[in-house]
mmCIF file of C-alpha atoms and ligand atoms in Angstrom:
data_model
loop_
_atom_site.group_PDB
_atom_site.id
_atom_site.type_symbol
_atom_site.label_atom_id
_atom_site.label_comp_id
_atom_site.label_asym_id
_atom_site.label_seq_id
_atom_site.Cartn_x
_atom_site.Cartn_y
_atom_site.Cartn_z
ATOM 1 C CA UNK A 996 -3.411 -12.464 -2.028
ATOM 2 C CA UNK A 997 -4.993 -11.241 -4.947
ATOM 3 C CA UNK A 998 -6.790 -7.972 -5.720
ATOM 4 C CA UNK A 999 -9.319 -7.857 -8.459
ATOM 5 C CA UNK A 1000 -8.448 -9.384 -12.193
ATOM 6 C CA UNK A 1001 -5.214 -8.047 -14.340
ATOM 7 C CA UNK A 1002 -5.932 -7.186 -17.823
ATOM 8 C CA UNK A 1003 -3.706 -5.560 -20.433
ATOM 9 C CA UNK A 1004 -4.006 -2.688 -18.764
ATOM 10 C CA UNK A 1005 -2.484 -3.553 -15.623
ATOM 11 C CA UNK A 1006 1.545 -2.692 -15.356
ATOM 12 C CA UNK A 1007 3.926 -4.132 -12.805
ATOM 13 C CA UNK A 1008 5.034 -0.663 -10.657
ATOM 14 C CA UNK A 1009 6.577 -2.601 -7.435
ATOM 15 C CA UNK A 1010 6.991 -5.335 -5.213
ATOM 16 C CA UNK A 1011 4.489 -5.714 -1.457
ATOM 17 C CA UNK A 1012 8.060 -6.090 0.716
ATOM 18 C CA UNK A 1013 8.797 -2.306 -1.289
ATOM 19 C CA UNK A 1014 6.118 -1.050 1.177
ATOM 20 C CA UNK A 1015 7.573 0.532 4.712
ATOM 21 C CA UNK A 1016 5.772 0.434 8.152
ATOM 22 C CA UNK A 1017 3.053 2.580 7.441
ATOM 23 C CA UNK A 1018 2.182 0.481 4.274
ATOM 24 C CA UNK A 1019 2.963 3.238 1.249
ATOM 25 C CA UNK A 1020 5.359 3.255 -0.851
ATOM 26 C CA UNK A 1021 5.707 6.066 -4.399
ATOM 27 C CA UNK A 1022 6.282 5.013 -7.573
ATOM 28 C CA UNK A 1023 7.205 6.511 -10.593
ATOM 29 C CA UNK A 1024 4.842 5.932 -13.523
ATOM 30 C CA UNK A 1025 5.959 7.553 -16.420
ATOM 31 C CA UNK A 1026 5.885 11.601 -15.664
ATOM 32 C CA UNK A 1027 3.720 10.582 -12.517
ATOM 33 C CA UNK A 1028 4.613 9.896 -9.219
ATOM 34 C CA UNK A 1029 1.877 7.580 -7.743
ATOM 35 C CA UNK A 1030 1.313 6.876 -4.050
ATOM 36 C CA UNK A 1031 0.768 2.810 -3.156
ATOM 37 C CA UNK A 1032 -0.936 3.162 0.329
ATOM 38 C CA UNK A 1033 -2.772 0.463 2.141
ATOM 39 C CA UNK A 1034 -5.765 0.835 3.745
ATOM 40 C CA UNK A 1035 -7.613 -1.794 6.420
ATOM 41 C CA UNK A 1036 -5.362 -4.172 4.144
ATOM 42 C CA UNK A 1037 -6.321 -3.218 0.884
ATOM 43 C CA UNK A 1038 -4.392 -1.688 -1.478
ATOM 44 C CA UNK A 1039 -5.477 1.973 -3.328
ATOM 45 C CA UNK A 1040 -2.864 3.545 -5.930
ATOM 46 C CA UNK A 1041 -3.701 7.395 -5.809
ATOM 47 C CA UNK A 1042 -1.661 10.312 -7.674
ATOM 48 C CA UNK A 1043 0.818 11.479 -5.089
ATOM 49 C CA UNK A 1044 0.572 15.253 -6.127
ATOM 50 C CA UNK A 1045 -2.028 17.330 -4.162
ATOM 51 C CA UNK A 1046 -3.700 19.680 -6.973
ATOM 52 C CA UNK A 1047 -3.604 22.311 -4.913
ATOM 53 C CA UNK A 1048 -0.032 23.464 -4.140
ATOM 54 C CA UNK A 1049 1.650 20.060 -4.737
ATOM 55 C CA UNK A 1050 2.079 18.829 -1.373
ATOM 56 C CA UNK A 1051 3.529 15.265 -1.258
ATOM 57 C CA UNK A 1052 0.093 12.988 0.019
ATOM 58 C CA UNK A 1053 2.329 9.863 0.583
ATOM 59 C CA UNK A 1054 3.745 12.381 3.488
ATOM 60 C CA UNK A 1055 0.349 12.742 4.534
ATOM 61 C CA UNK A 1056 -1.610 11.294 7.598
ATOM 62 C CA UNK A 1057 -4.879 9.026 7.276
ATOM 63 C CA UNK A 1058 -7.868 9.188 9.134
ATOM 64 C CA UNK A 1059 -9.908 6.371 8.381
ATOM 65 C CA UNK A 1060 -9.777 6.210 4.196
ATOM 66 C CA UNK A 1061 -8.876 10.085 4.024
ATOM 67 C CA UNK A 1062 -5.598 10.625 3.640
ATOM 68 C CA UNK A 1063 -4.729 14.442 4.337
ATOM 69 C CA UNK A 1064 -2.547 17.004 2.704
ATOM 70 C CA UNK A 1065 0.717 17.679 4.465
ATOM 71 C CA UNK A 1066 1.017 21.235 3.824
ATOM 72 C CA UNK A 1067 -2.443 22.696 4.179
ATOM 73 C CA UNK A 1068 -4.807 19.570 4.887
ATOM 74 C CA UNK A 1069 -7.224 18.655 2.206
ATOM 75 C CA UNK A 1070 -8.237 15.694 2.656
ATOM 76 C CA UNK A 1071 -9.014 13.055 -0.174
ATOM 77 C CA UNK A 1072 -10.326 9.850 -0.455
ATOM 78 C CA UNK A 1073 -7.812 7.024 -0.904
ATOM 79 C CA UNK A 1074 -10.890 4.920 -2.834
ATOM 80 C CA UNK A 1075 -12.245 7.483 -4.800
ATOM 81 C CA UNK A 1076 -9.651 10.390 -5.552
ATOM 82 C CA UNK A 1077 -12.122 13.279 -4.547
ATOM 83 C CA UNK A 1078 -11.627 16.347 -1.894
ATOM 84 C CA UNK A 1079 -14.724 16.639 0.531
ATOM 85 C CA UNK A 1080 -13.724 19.943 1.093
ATOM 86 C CA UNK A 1081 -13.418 20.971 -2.400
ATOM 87 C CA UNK A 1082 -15.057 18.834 -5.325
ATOM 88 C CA UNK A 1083 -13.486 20.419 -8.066
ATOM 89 C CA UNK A 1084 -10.028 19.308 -5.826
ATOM 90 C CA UNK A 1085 -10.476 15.629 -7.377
ATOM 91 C CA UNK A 1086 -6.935 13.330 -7.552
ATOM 92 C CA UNK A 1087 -6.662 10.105 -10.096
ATOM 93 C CA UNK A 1088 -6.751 7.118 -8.942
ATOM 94 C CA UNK A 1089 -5.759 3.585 -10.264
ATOM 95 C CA UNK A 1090 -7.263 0.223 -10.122
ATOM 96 C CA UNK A 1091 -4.785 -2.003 -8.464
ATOM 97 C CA UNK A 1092 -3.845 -6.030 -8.472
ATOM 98 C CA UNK A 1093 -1.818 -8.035 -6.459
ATOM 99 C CA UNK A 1094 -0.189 -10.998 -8.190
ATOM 100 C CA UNK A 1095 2.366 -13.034 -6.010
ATOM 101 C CA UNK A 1096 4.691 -10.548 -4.506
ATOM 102 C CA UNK A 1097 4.236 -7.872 -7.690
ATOM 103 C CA UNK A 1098 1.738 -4.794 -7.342
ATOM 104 C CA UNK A 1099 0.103 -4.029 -10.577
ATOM 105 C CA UNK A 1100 -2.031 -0.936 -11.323
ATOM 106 C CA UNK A 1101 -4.165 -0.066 -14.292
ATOM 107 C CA UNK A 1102 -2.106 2.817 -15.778
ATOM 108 C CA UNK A 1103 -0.424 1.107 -19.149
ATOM 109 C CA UNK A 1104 -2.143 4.174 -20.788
ATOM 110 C CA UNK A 1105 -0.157 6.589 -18.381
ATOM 111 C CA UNK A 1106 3.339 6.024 -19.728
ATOM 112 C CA UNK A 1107 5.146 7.675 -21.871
ATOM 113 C CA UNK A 1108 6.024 5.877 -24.906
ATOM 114 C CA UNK A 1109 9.709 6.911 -25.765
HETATM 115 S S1 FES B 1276 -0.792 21.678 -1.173
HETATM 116 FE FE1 FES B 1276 -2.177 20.166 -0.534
HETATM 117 S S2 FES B 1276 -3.669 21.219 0.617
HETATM 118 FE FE2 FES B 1276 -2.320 22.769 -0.078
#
């Protein structure tokens, strides 16, 4: 299974078997902890920090492709990063690859360089 074309850009961050029943799994990429989530079997890396009082998403329940908040509900889009409740509530996102058994994502310009 492979999702979309790796470039340069693209950095190994885990393996598909690292994902538990519910299909997520958080990775550390550089300072940021990213949420691996999949969604009607495709794959969507999303920051895993909610911007507005840091509740853990990955902790957080989907309905449909919004994935909500556990500690006061905003919901965001696992495809797009924003907040239909608040617009200016707007997550990153990463463009992610599948290549064997690895999971890539497009954040080589994310990581700290020391
Ligand atoms: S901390 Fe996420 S909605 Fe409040």
């Amino acid at each position: 299974m492979d999702e979309g074309q790796p470039d340069g850009r693209f950095i190994p961050v885990a393996r598909l078997d690292a994902l538990d029943a519910r299909g997520r799994t958080v990775v550390h990429v550089g300072a940021v902890r990213v949420l691996l989530v999949r969604v009607d079997g495709r794959l969507h890396a999303l920051e895993d920090t909610c911007p507005h009082r840091g509740g853990s998403l990955s902790e957080g329940d989907l309905d449909g492709h919004l994935l909500h908040c556990p500690l006061h509900a905003w919901p965001f889009d696992v495809r797009t990063g924003h907040c239909p409740w608040r617009p200016e509530a707007r997550i990153r996102i990463y463009d992610v690859s599948v290549r064997g058994e690895e999971i890539l994502i497009a954040a080589s310009d994310s990581v700290a360089t020391r």
